[in-house]
Every structure is written in structure tokens, then in C-alpha cells.
mmCIF file of N, CA and C in Angstrom:
data_model
loop_
_atom_site.group_PDB
_atom_site.id
_atom_site.type_symbol
_atom_site.label_atom_id
_atom_site.label_comp_id
_atom_site.label_asym_id
_atom_site.label_seq_id
_atom_site.Cartn_x
_atom_site.Cartn_y
_atom_site.Cartn_z
ATOM 1 N N LEU Y 14 22.166 -5.211 -7.868
ATOM 2 C CA LEU Y 14 21.904 -4.219 -6.844
ATOM 3 C C LEU Y 14 21.535 -4.834 -5.500
ATOM 4 N N ALA Y 15 20.890 -5.986 -5.523
ATOM 5 C CA ALA Y 15 20.399 -6.573 -4.278
ATOM 6 C C ALA Y 15 21.485 -6.830 -3.235
ATOM 7 N N PRO Y 16 22.682 -7.342 -3.610
ATOM 8 C CA PRO Y 16 23.683 -7.588 -2.559
ATOM 9 C C PRO Y 16 24.148 -6.317 -1.852
ATOM 10 N N THR Y 17 24.216 -5.203 -2.578
ATOM 11 C CA THR Y 17 24.717 -3.983 -1.942
ATOM 12 C C THR Y 17 23.618 -3.126 -1.350
ATOM 13 N N LEU Y 18 22.435 -3.146 -1.936
ATOM 14 C CA LEU Y 18 21.359 -2.270 -1.468
ATOM 15 C C LEU Y 18 20.183 -3.020 -0.861
ATOM 16 N N GLY Y 19 20.212 -4.334 -0.842
ATOM 17 C CA GLY Y 19 19.075 -5.133 -0.420
ATOM 18 C C GLY Y 19 18.525 -4.817 0.952
ATOM 19 N N ALA Y 20 19.346 -4.323 1.858
ATOM 20 C CA ALA Y 20 18.872 -4.026 3.205
ATOM 21 C C ALA Y 20 18.398 -2.581 3.351
ATOM 22 N N HIS Y 21 18.608 -1.762 2.363
ATOM 23 C CA HIS Y 21 18.228 -0.350 2.455
ATOM 24 C C HIS Y 21 16.760 -0.190 2.071
ATOM 25 N N TYR Y 22 16.028 0.607 2.822
ATOM 26 C CA TYR Y 22 14.603 0.747 2.581
ATOM 27 C C TYR Y 22 14.293 1.371 1.220
ATOM 28 N N MET Y 23 15.147 2.245 0.702
ATOM 29 C CA MET Y 23 14.884 2.861 -0.601
ATOM 30 C C MET Y 23 14.940 1.838 -1.730
ATOM 31 N N TYR Y 24 15.718 0.789 -1.549
ATOM 32 C CA TYR Y 24 15.757 -0.292 -2.529
ATOM 33 C C TYR Y 24 14.372 -0.913 -2.656
ATOM 34 N N HIS Y 25 13.680 -1.117 -1.530
ATOM 35 C CA HIS Y 25 12.356 -1.726 -1.551
ATOM 36 C C HIS Y 25 11.312 -0.770 -2.126
ATOM 37 N N PHE Y 26 11.438 0.531 -1.843
ATOM 38 C CA PHE Y 26 10.566 1.514 -2.479
ATOM 39 C C PHE Y 26 10.727 1.452 -3.998
ATOM 40 N N PHE Y 27 11.965 1.451 -4.442
ATOM 41 C CA PHE Y 27 12.258 1.424 -5.871
ATOM 42 C C PHE Y 27 11.701 0.156 -6.509
ATOM 43 N N CYS Y 28 11.954 -0.982 -5.893
ATOM 44 C CA CYS Y 28 11.478 -2.250 -6.445
ATOM 45 C C CYS Y 28 9.956 -2.283 -6.522
ATOM 46 N N ALA Y 29 9.286 -1.844 -5.474
ATOM 47 C CA ALA Y 29 7.821 -1.834 -5.482
ATOM 48 C C ALA Y 29 7.291 -0.950 -6.606
ATOM 49 N N HIS Y 30 7.904 0.202 -6.790
ATOM 50 C CA HIS Y 30 7.472 1.118 -7.843
ATOM 51 C C HIS Y 30 7.694 0.513 -9.232
ATOM 52 N N VAL Y 31 8.861 -0.041 -9.455
ATOM 53 C CA VAL Y 31 9.171 -0.629 -10.763
ATOM 54 C C VAL Y 31 8.286 -1.842 -11.033
ATOM 55 N N PHE Y 32 8.098 -2.699 -10.044
ATOM 56 C CA PHE Y 32 7.246 -3.869 -10.231
ATOM 57 C C PHE Y 32 5.815 -3.452 -10.572
ATOM 58 N N ALA Y 33 5.306 -2.441 -9.897
ATOM 59 C CA ALA Y 33 3.940 -1.975 -10.182
ATOM 60 C C ALA Y 33 3.848 -1.375 -11.578
ATOM 61 N N LEU Y 34 4.862 -0.626 -11.990
ATOM 62 C CA LEU Y 34 4.859 -0.052 -13.339
ATOM 63 C C LEU Y 34 4.853 -1.122 -14.419
ATOM 64 N N HIS Y 35 5.511 -2.228 -14.142
ATOM 65 C CA HIS Y 35 5.604 -3.313 -15.116
ATOM 66 C C HIS Y 35 4.532 -4.386 -14.894
ATOM 67 N N GLN Y 36 3.494 -4.027 -14.164
ATOM 68 C CA GLN Y 36 2.346 -4.900 -13.923
ATOM 69 C C GLN Y 36 2.725 -6.218 -13.250
ATOM 70 N N ASN Y 37 3.759 -6.207 -12.447
ATOM 71 C CA ASN Y 37 4.159 -7.382 -11.678
ATOM 72 C C ASN Y 37 3.748 -7.138 -10.230
ATOM 73 N N HIS Y 38 2.462 -7.234 -9.986
ATOM 74 C CA HIS Y 38 1.914 -6.813 -8.702
ATOM 75 C C HIS Y 38 2.200 -7.793 -7.567
ATOM 76 N N GLU Y 39 2.439 -9.071 -7.889
ATOM 77 C CA GLU Y 39 2.795 -10.009 -6.828
ATOM 78 C C GLU Y 39 4.122 -9.606 -6.178
ATOM 79 N N GLN Y 40 5.110 -9.271 -7.008
ATOM 80 C CA GLN Y 40 6.398 -8.865 -6.457
ATOM 81 C C GLN Y 40 6.317 -7.481 -5.829
ATOM 82 N N ALA Y 41 5.453 -6.618 -6.350
ATOM 83 C CA ALA Y 41 5.252 -5.303 -5.720
ATOM 84 C C ALA Y 41 4.697 -5.488 -4.316
ATOM 85 N N LEU Y 42 3.767 -6.434 -4.152
ATOM 86 C CA LEU Y 42 3.222 -6.719 -2.822
ATOM 87 C C LEU Y 42 4.319 -7.201 -1.872
ATOM 88 N N GLU Y 43 5.204 -8.049 -2.367
ATOM 89 C CA GLU Y 43 6.306 -8.541 -1.528
ATOM 90 C C GLU Y 43 7.191 -7.384 -1.061
ATOM 91 N N ALA Y 44 7.532 -6.493 -1.984
ATOM 92 C CA ALA Y 44 8.389 -5.354 -1.625
ATOM 93 C C ALA Y 44 7.680 -4.437 -0.636
ATOM 94 N N LEU Y 45 6.385 -4.231 -0.822
ATOM 95 C CA LEU Y 45 5.633 -3.370 0.089
ATOM 96 C C LEU Y 45 5.479 -4.003 1.465
ATOM 97 N N HIS Y 46 5.265 -5.302 1.489
ATOM 98 C CA HIS Y 46 5.191 -5.992 2.788
ATOM 99 C C HIS Y 46 6.528 -5.912 3.515
ATOM 100 N N THR Y 47 7.612 -5.957 2.761
ATOM 101 C CA THR Y 47 8.934 -5.818 3.365
ATOM 102 C C THR Y 47 9.070 -4.459 4.030
ATOM 103 N N LEU Y 48 8.583 -3.414 3.357
ATOM 104 C CA LEU Y 48 8.651 -2.070 3.933
ATOM 105 C C LEU Y 48 7.797 -1.936 5.188
ATOM 106 N N MET Y 49 6.713 -2.692 5.245
ATOM 107 C CA MET Y 49 5.804 -2.581 6.382
ATOM 108 C C MET Y 49 6.192 -3.511 7.531
ATOM 109 N N SER Y 50 7.253 -4.305 7.347
ATOM 110 C CA SER Y 50 7.708 -5.180 8.428
ATOM 111 C C SER Y 50 8.282 -4.323 9.555
ATOM 112 N N PRO Y 51 8.417 -4.865 10.758
ATOM 113 C CA PRO Y 51 8.859 -4.058 11.909
ATOM 114 C C PRO Y 51 10.175 -3.315 11.700
ATOM 115 N N THR Y 52 11.107 -3.879 10.930
ATOM 116 C CA THR Y 52 12.379 -3.200 10.740
ATOM 117 C C THR Y 52 12.477 -2.485 9.411
ATOM 118 N N GLY Y 53 11.532 -2.726 8.506
ATOM 119 C CA GLY Y 53 11.569 -2.072 7.214
ATOM 120 C C GLY Y 53 12.470 -2.743 6.208
ATOM 121 N N ASN Y 54 13.103 -3.847 6.592
ATOM 122 C CA ASN Y 54 13.961 -4.546 5.636
ATOM 123 C C ASN Y 54 13.612 -6.025 5.530
ATOM 124 N N GLY Y 55 12.409 -6.386 5.975
ATOM 125 C CA GLY Y 55 11.946 -7.752 5.841
ATOM 126 C C GLY Y 55 12.364 -8.679 6.947
ATOM 127 N N THR Y 56 13.109 -8.176 7.921
ATOM 128 C CA THR Y 56 13.548 -9.024 9.022
ATOM 129 C C THR Y 56 12.687 -8.764 10.246
ATOM 130 N N ALA Y 57 12.784 -9.632 11.195
ATOM 131 C CA ALA Y 57 12.015 -9.468 12.431
ATOM 132 C C ALA Y 57 12.577 -8.312 13.248
ATOM 133 N N ALA Y 58 11.802 -7.878 14.213
ATOM 134 C CA ALA Y 58 12.239 -6.787 15.092
ATOM 135 C C ALA Y 58 13.456 -7.227 15.889
ATOM 136 N N PRO Y 59 14.304 -6.287 16.262
ATOM 137 C CA PRO Y 59 15.473 -6.638 17.069
ATOM 138 C C PRO Y 59 15.056 -7.306 18.372
ATOM 139 N N PRO Y 60 15.859 -8.253 18.886
ATOM 140 C CA PRO Y 60 15.470 -8.994 20.083
ATOM 141 C C PRO Y 60 15.305 -8.125 21.320
ATOM 142 N N ASP Y 61 15.971 -6.985 21.378
ATOM 143 C CA ASP Y 61 15.851 -6.143 22.569
ATOM 144 C C ASP Y 61 14.642 -5.211 22.500
ATOM 145 N N ASN Y 62 13.776 -5.402 21.485
ATOM 146 C CA ASN Y 62 12.564 -4.606 21.289
ATOM 147 C C ASN Y 62 12.843 -3.116 21.117
ATOM 148 N N SER Y 63 14.039 -2.765 20.682
ATOM 149 C CA SER Y 63 14.314 -1.357 20.405
ATOM 150 C C SER Y 63 13.558 -0.968 19.148
ATOM 151 N N THR Y 64 13.078 0.236 19.125
ATOM 152 C CA THR Y 64 12.290 0.665 17.977
ATOM 153 C C THR Y 64 13.214 1.143 16.883
ATOM 154 N N SER Y 65 12.968 0.648 15.710
ATOM 155 C CA SER Y 65 13.745 1.053 14.544
ATOM 156 C C SER Y 65 13.095 2.279 13.931
ATOM 157 N N SER Y 66 13.907 3.160 13.379
ATOM 158 C CA SER Y 66 13.344 4.338 12.722
ATOM 159 C C SER Y 66 12.540 3.943 11.503
ATOM 160 N N LEU Y 67 12.759 2.740 10.986
ATOM 161 C CA LEU Y 67 12.033 2.296 9.803
ATOM 162 C C LEU Y 67 10.645 1.768 10.124
ATOM 163 N N SER Y 68 10.355 1.485 11.371
ATOM 164 C CA SER Y 68 9.047 0.942 11.717
ATOM 165 C C SER Y 68 7.929 1.936 11.442
ATOM 166 N N VAL Y 69 8.261 3.183 11.194
ATOM 167 C CA VAL Y 69 7.253 4.192 10.869
ATOM 168 C C VAL Y 69 6.536 3.838 9.564
ATOM 169 N N PHE Y 70 7.172 3.067 8.703
ATOM 170 C CA PHE Y 70 6.552 2.701 7.440
ATOM 171 C C PHE Y 70 5.337 1.801 7.621
ATOM 172 N N SER Y 71 5.241 1.129 8.752
ATOM 173 C CA SER Y 71 4.097 0.236 8.959
ATOM 174 C C SER Y 71 2.788 1.009 9.088
ATOM 175 N N HIS Y 72 2.869 2.318 9.327
ATOM 176 C CA HIS Y 72 1.661 3.138 9.446
ATOM 177 C C HIS Y 72 1.581 4.197 8.347
ATOM 178 N N SER Y 73 2.300 4.006 7.276
ATOM 179 C CA SER Y 73 2.352 4.983 6.197
ATOM 180 C C SER Y 73 1.128 4.869 5.289
ATOM 181 N N PRO Y 74 0.345 5.944 5.164
ATOM 182 C CA PRO Y 74 -0.788 5.902 4.236
ATOM 183 C C PRO Y 74 -0.339 5.713 2.788
ATOM 184 N N TYR Y 75 0.824 6.240 2.437
ATOM 185 C CA TYR Y 75 1.333 6.089 1.074
ATOM 186 C C TYR Y 75 1.567 4.615 0.748
ATOM 187 N N ILE Y 76 2.265 3.916 1.636
ATOM 188 C CA ILE Y 76 2.560 2.506 1.390
ATOM 189 C C ILE Y 76 1.282 1.679 1.436
ATOM 190 N N ALA Y 77 0.388 1.992 2.366
ATOM 191 C CA ALA Y 77 -0.883 1.267 2.438
ATOM 192 C C ALA Y 77 -1.687 1.451 1.154
ATOM 193 N N THR Y 78 -1.672 2.658 0.607
ATOM 194 C CA THR Y 78 -2.393 2.919 -0.640
ATOM 195 C C THR Y 78 -1.773 2.139 -1.794
ATOM 196 N N LYS Y 79 -0.459 2.107 -1.859
ATOM 197 C CA LYS Y 79 0.208 1.342 -2.926
ATOM 198 C C LYS Y 79 -0.053 -0.152 -2.764
ATOM 199 N N LEU Y 80 -0.104 -0.625 -1.527
ATOM 200 C CA LEU Y 80 -0.423 -2.018 -1.257
ATOM 201 C C LEU Y 80 -1.844 -2.338 -1.734
ATOM 202 N N ALA Y 81 -2.790 -1.470 -1.391
ATOM 203 C CA ALA Y 81 -4.179 -1.677 -1.807
ATOM 204 C C ALA Y 81 -4.327 -1.592 -3.320
ATOM 205 N N THR Y 82 -3.571 -0.706 -3.953
ATOM 206 C CA THR Y 82 -3.629 -0.580 -5.410
ATOM 207 C C THR Y 82 -3.118 -1.852 -6.083
ATOM 208 N N SER Y 83 -2.046 -2.424 -5.567
ATOM 209 C CA SER Y 83 -1.552 -3.689 -6.123
ATOM 210 C C SER Y 83 -2.572 -4.803 -5.914
ATOM 211 N N MET Y 84 -3.213 -4.813 -4.757
ATOM 212 C CA MET Y 84 -4.258 -5.817 -4.514
ATOM 213 C C MET Y 84 -5.429 -5.628 -5.471
ATOM 214 N N TYR Y 85 -5.766 -4.390 -5.745
ATOM 215 C CA TYR Y 85 -6.834 -4.085 -6.705
ATOM 216 C C TYR Y 85 -6.498 -4.659 -8.080
ATOM 217 N N HIS Y 86 -5.273 -4.480 -8.519
ATOM 218 C CA HIS Y 86 -4.874 -4.986 -9.829
ATOM 219 C C HIS Y 86 -4.818 -6.511 -9.855
ATOM 220 N N LEU Y 87 -4.662 -7.130 -8.704
ATOM 221 C CA LEU Y 87 -4.707 -8.590 -8.607
ATOM 222 C C LEU Y 87 -6.130 -9.095 -8.366
ATOM 223 N N ARG Y 88 -7.080 -8.171 -8.351
ATOM 224 C CA ARG Y 88 -8.510 -8.442 -8.150
ATOM 225 C C ARG Y 88 -8.812 -9.008 -6.767
ATOM 226 N N LEU Y 89 -8.066 -8.549 -5.783
ATOM 227 C CA LEU Y 89 -8.337 -8.873 -4.381
ATOM 228 C C LEU Y 89 -9.109 -7.694 -3.797
ATOM 229 N N PHE Y 90 -10.341 -7.540 -4.259
ATOM 230 C CA PHE Y 90 -11.113 -6.334 -3.971
ATOM 231 C C PHE Y 90 -11.458 -6.162 -2.493
ATOM 232 N N ALA Y 91 -11.830 -7.223 -1.816
ATOM 233 C CA ALA Y 91 -12.218 -7.107 -0.410
ATOM 234 C C ALA Y 91 -11.033 -6.660 0.450
ATOM 235 N N GLU Y 92 -9.872 -7.259 0.219
ATOM 236 C CA GLU Y 92 -8.683 -6.891 0.984
ATOM 237 C C GLU Y 92 -8.269 -5.455 0.688
ATOM 238 N N ALA Y 93 -8.322 -5.083 -0.587
ATOM 239 C CA ALA Y 93 -7.965 -3.717 -0.978
ATOM 240 C C ALA Y 93 -8.934 -2.712 -0.369
ATOM 241 N N SER Y 94 -10.209 -3.053 -0.333
ATOM 242 C CA SER Y 94 -11.201 -2.159 0.251
ATOM 243 C C SER Y 94 -10.950 -1.939 1.739
ATOM 244 N N ASP Y 95 -10.577 -3.002 2.435
ATOM 245 C CA ASP Y 95 -10.278 -2.869 3.867
ATOM 246 C C ASP Y 95 -9.099 -1.925 4.107
ATOM 247 N N ILE Y 96 -8.069 -2.055 3.281
ATOM 248 C CA ILE Y 96 -6.896 -1.199 3.441
ATOM 249 C C ILE Y 96 -7.238 0.246 3.112
ATOM 250 N N PHE Y 97 -7.982 0.453 2.020
ATOM 251 C CA PHE Y 97 -8.382 1.820 1.665
ATOM 252 C C PHE Y 97 -9.256 2.438 2.758
ATOM 253 N N ALA Y 98 -10.124 1.644 3.380
ATOM 254 C CA ALA Y 98 -10.970 2.158 4.462
ATOM 255 C C ALA Y 98 -10.106 2.634 5.631
ATOM 256 N N GLN Y 99 -9.041 1.897 5.931
ATOM 257 C CA GLN Y 99 -8.125 2.317 6.995
ATOM 258 C C GLN Y 99 -7.403 3.606 6.615
ATOM 259 N N VAL Y 100 -7.023 3.721 5.343
ATOM 260 C CA VAL Y 100 -6.338 4.933 4.884
ATOM 261 C C VAL Y 100 -7.268 6.135 4.988
ATOM 262 N N VAL Y 101 -8.521 5.959 4.595
ATOM 263 C CA VAL Y 101 -9.488 7.055 4.684
ATOM 264 C C VAL Y 101 -9.721 7.445 6.131
ATOM 265 N N GLU Y 102 -9.705 6.479 7.025
ATOM 266 C CA GLU Y 102 -9.865 6.774 8.455
ATOM 267 C C GLU Y 102 -8.668 7.565 8.988
ATOM 268 N N LEU Y 103 -7.461 7.187 8.541
ATOM 269 C CA LEU Y 103 -6.254 7.891 8.974
ATOM 270 C C LEU Y 103 -6.140 9.288 8.368
ATOM 271 N N ASP Y 104 -6.526 9.403 7.103
ATOM 272 C CA ASP Y 104 -6.378 10.657 6.372
ATOM 273 C C ASP Y 104 -7.653 10.925 5.576
ATOM 274 N N PRO Y 105 -8.679 11.486 6.218
ATOM 275 C CA PRO Y 105 -9.977 11.650 5.556
ATOM 276 C C PRO Y 105 -9.975 12.633 4.386
ATOM 277 N N HIS Y 106 -8.949 13.473 4.287
ATOM 278 C CA HIS Y 106 -8.903 14.459 3.207
ATOM 279 C C HIS Y 106 -8.015 14.025 2.052
ATOM 280 N N ARG Y 107 -7.553 12.816 2.093
ATOM 281 C CA ARG Y 107 -6.677 12.294 1.036
ATOM 282 C C ARG Y 107 -7.469 12.117 -0.249
ATOM 283 N N LEU Y 108 -6.906 12.559 -1.364
ATOM 284 C CA LEU Y 108 -7.550 12.402 -2.664
ATOM 285 C C LEU Y 108 -6.781 11.451 -3.580
ATOM 286 N N GLU Y 109 -5.486 11.302 -3.316
ATOM 287 C CA GLU Y 109 -4.661 10.456 -4.166
ATOM 288 C C GLU Y 109 -5.147 9.007 -4.127
ATOM 289 N N ASP Y 110 -5.385 8.446 -5.277
ATOM 290 C CA ASP Y 110 -5.809 7.051 -5.480
ATOM 291 C C ASP Y 110 -7.220 6.752 -4.972
ATOM 292 N N MET Y 111 -7.988 7.773 -4.635
ATOM 293 C CA MET Y 111 -9.354 7.516 -4.199
ATOM 294 C C MET Y 111 -10.239 7.084 -5.373
ATOM 295 N N ASP Y 112 -9.799 7.365 -6.597
ATOM 296 C CA ASP Y 112 -10.520 6.864 -7.765
ATOM 297 C C ASP Y 112 -10.481 5.339 -7.810
ATOM 298 N N ILE Y 113 -9.368 4.766 -7.403
ATOM 299 C CA ILE Y 113 -9.259 3.306 -7.356
ATOM 300 C C ILE Y 113 -10.165 2.754 -6.261
ATOM 301 N N TYR Y 114 -10.185 3.438 -5.117
ATOM 302 C CA TYR Y 114 -11.074 3.009 -4.030
ATOM 303 C C TYR Y 114 -12.531 3.067 -4.473
ATOM 304 N N SER Y 115 -12.903 4.107 -5.210
ATOM 305 C CA SER Y 115 -14.287 4.200 -5.672
ATOM 306 C C SER Y 115 -14.605 3.075 -6.660
ATOM 307 N N ASN Y 116 -13.649 2.710 -7.496
ATOM 308 C CA ASN Y 116 -13.861 1.572 -8.406
ATOM 309 C C ASN Y 116 -14.067 0.282 -7.627
ATOM 310 N N ILE Y 117 -13.289 0.104 -6.580
ATOM 311 C CA ILE Y 117 -13.422 -1.100 -5.749
ATOM 312 C C ILE Y 117 -14.808 -1.144 -5.102
ATOM 313 N N LEU Y 118 -15.222 -0.020 -4.549
ATOM 314 C CA LEU Y 118 -16.548 0.024 -3.910
ATOM 315 C C LEU Y 118 -17.655 -0.244 -4.914
ATOM 316 N N PHE Y 119 -17.501 0.252 -6.138
ATOM 317 C CA PHE Y 119 -18.498 0.003 -7.176
ATOM 318 C C PHE Y 119 -18.554 -1.480 -7.533
ATOM 319 N N VAL Y 120 -17.379 -2.093 -7.704
ATOM 320 C CA VAL Y 120 -17.324 -3.514 -8.049
ATOM 321 C C VAL Y 120 -17.915 -4.362 -6.927
ATOM 322 N N LEU Y 121 -17.652 -3.975 -5.685
ATOM 323 C CA LEU Y 121 -18.196 -4.720 -4.544
ATOM 324 C C LEU Y 121 -19.673 -4.433 -4.308
ATOM 325 N N GLY Y 122 -20.193 -3.410 -4.953
ATOM 326 C CA GLY Y 122 -21.605 -3.049 -4.788
ATOM 327 C C GLY Y 122 -21.894 -2.363 -3.471
ATOM 328 N N ASP Y 123 -20.904 -1.720 -2.896
ATOM 329 C CA ASP Y 123 -21.062 -1.032 -1.616
ATOM 330 C C ASP Y 123 -21.454 0.424 -1.868
ATOM 331 N N SER Y 124 -22.727 0.627 -2.170
ATOM 332 C CA SER Y 124 -23.196 1.965 -2.551
ATOM 333 C C SER Y 124 -23.184 2.943 -1.383
ATOM 334 N N VAL Y 125 -23.323 2.460 -0.165
ATOM 335 C CA VAL Y 125 -23.304 3.348 1.002
ATOM 336 C C VAL Y 125 -21.919 3.965 1.176
ATOM 337 N N GLU Y 126 -20.861 3.131 1.164
ATOM 338 C CA GLU Y 126 -19.507 3.634 1.307
ATOM 339 C C GLU Y 126 -19.097 4.486 0.104
ATOM 340 N N LEU Y 127 -19.579 4.104 -1.068
ATOM 341 C CA LEU Y 127 -19.287 4.881 -2.279
ATOM 342 C C LEU Y 127 -19.899 6.266 -2.175
ATOM 343 N N SER Y 128 -21.108 6.331 -1.639
ATOM 344 C CA SER Y 128 -21.773 7.627 -1.441
ATOM 345 C C SER Y 128 -21.025 8.476 -0.415
ATOM 346 N N LYS Y 129 -20.577 7.850 0.681
ATOM 347 C CA LYS Y 129 -19.806 8.579 1.687
ATOM 348 C C LYS Y 129 -18.513 9.123 1.102
ATOM 349 N N LEU Y 130 -17.861 8.296 0.293
ATOM 350 C CA LEU Y 130 -16.610 8.742 -0.328
ATOM 351 C C LEU Y 130 -16.851 9.895 -1.284
ATOM 352 N N ALA Y 131 -17.925 9.839 -2.027
ATOM 353 C CA ALA Y 131 -18.243 10.910 -2.975
ATOM 354 C C ALA Y 131 -18.543 12.217 -2.250
ATOM 355 N N HIS Y 132 -19.160 12.144 -1.099
ATOM 356 C CA HIS Y 132 -19.501 13.357 -0.360
ATOM 357 C C HIS Y 132 -18.289 13.971 0.347
ATOM 358 N N THR Y 133 -17.305 13.149 0.683
ATOM 359 C CA THR Y 133 -16.130 13.696 1.353
ATOM 360 C C THR Y 133 -15.082 14.208 0.385
ATOM 361 N N ALA Y 134 -15.104 13.717 -0.832
ATOM 362 C CA ALA Y 134 -14.059 14.113 -1.821
ATOM 363 C C ALA Y 134 -14.365 15.429 -2.474
#
């Protein structure tokens, strides 16, 4: 599939999802980072600085949450917590995957942020 679909953004969504399902979080992180790159296909931005329609993925709470979840499973708790904090700032009413964020805060011993999260959810 890679030669024909490798440049399409849905290929990277699919790969990230499958890798995460099969507990291959290192490769899921690679696929997610590819989606968050300026062009959405792992390449640098075009030289004329034209905006690609795929660059919207760099600010996607969904992709950021999946990235943080993969980091959580790799036990990169501090990095995952930072990403989840940004997601909560962008979307304070989001409930999806906040259970993972609460686990991270508990493991890190951040009772203040855990309390704030509990009061907003």
C-alpha cells in the first residue's frame, strides 16, 4: 500500500490507528508526527510558503490526543501530560481520553491539575 497511498494523509491515519491497536506505539508516533508535519505527508513545507490544506492537522486536538496516548503507553508521562494540557486548553469541554490524562496526572503526583480536571469533567 505504501507506494500507492504513502503520500495520502488517510494512509497515515490508518497506519497510526493500526499501530496503536497492535501496541506498536513507536510507529504510531511516527505516523502521527507525519500527520502533524507542515504538509501532512512528512515532507517539508513548499518552498513558496503556500499553505497546504493538510497543515490544519498540526492543530488537531484528535491527533494531539492520540499522540499523547501513544506517549502514555510508552511511559513518557511528562511529554504526554504537556500535550494533554494543550488539548484541554484548546477544548476545555473535551471528555474523550481524559481518563488517560487523569492517570498521567496521578502517576506524576500532580494533585492540583488532577483536581482541576475532575471539577471540569
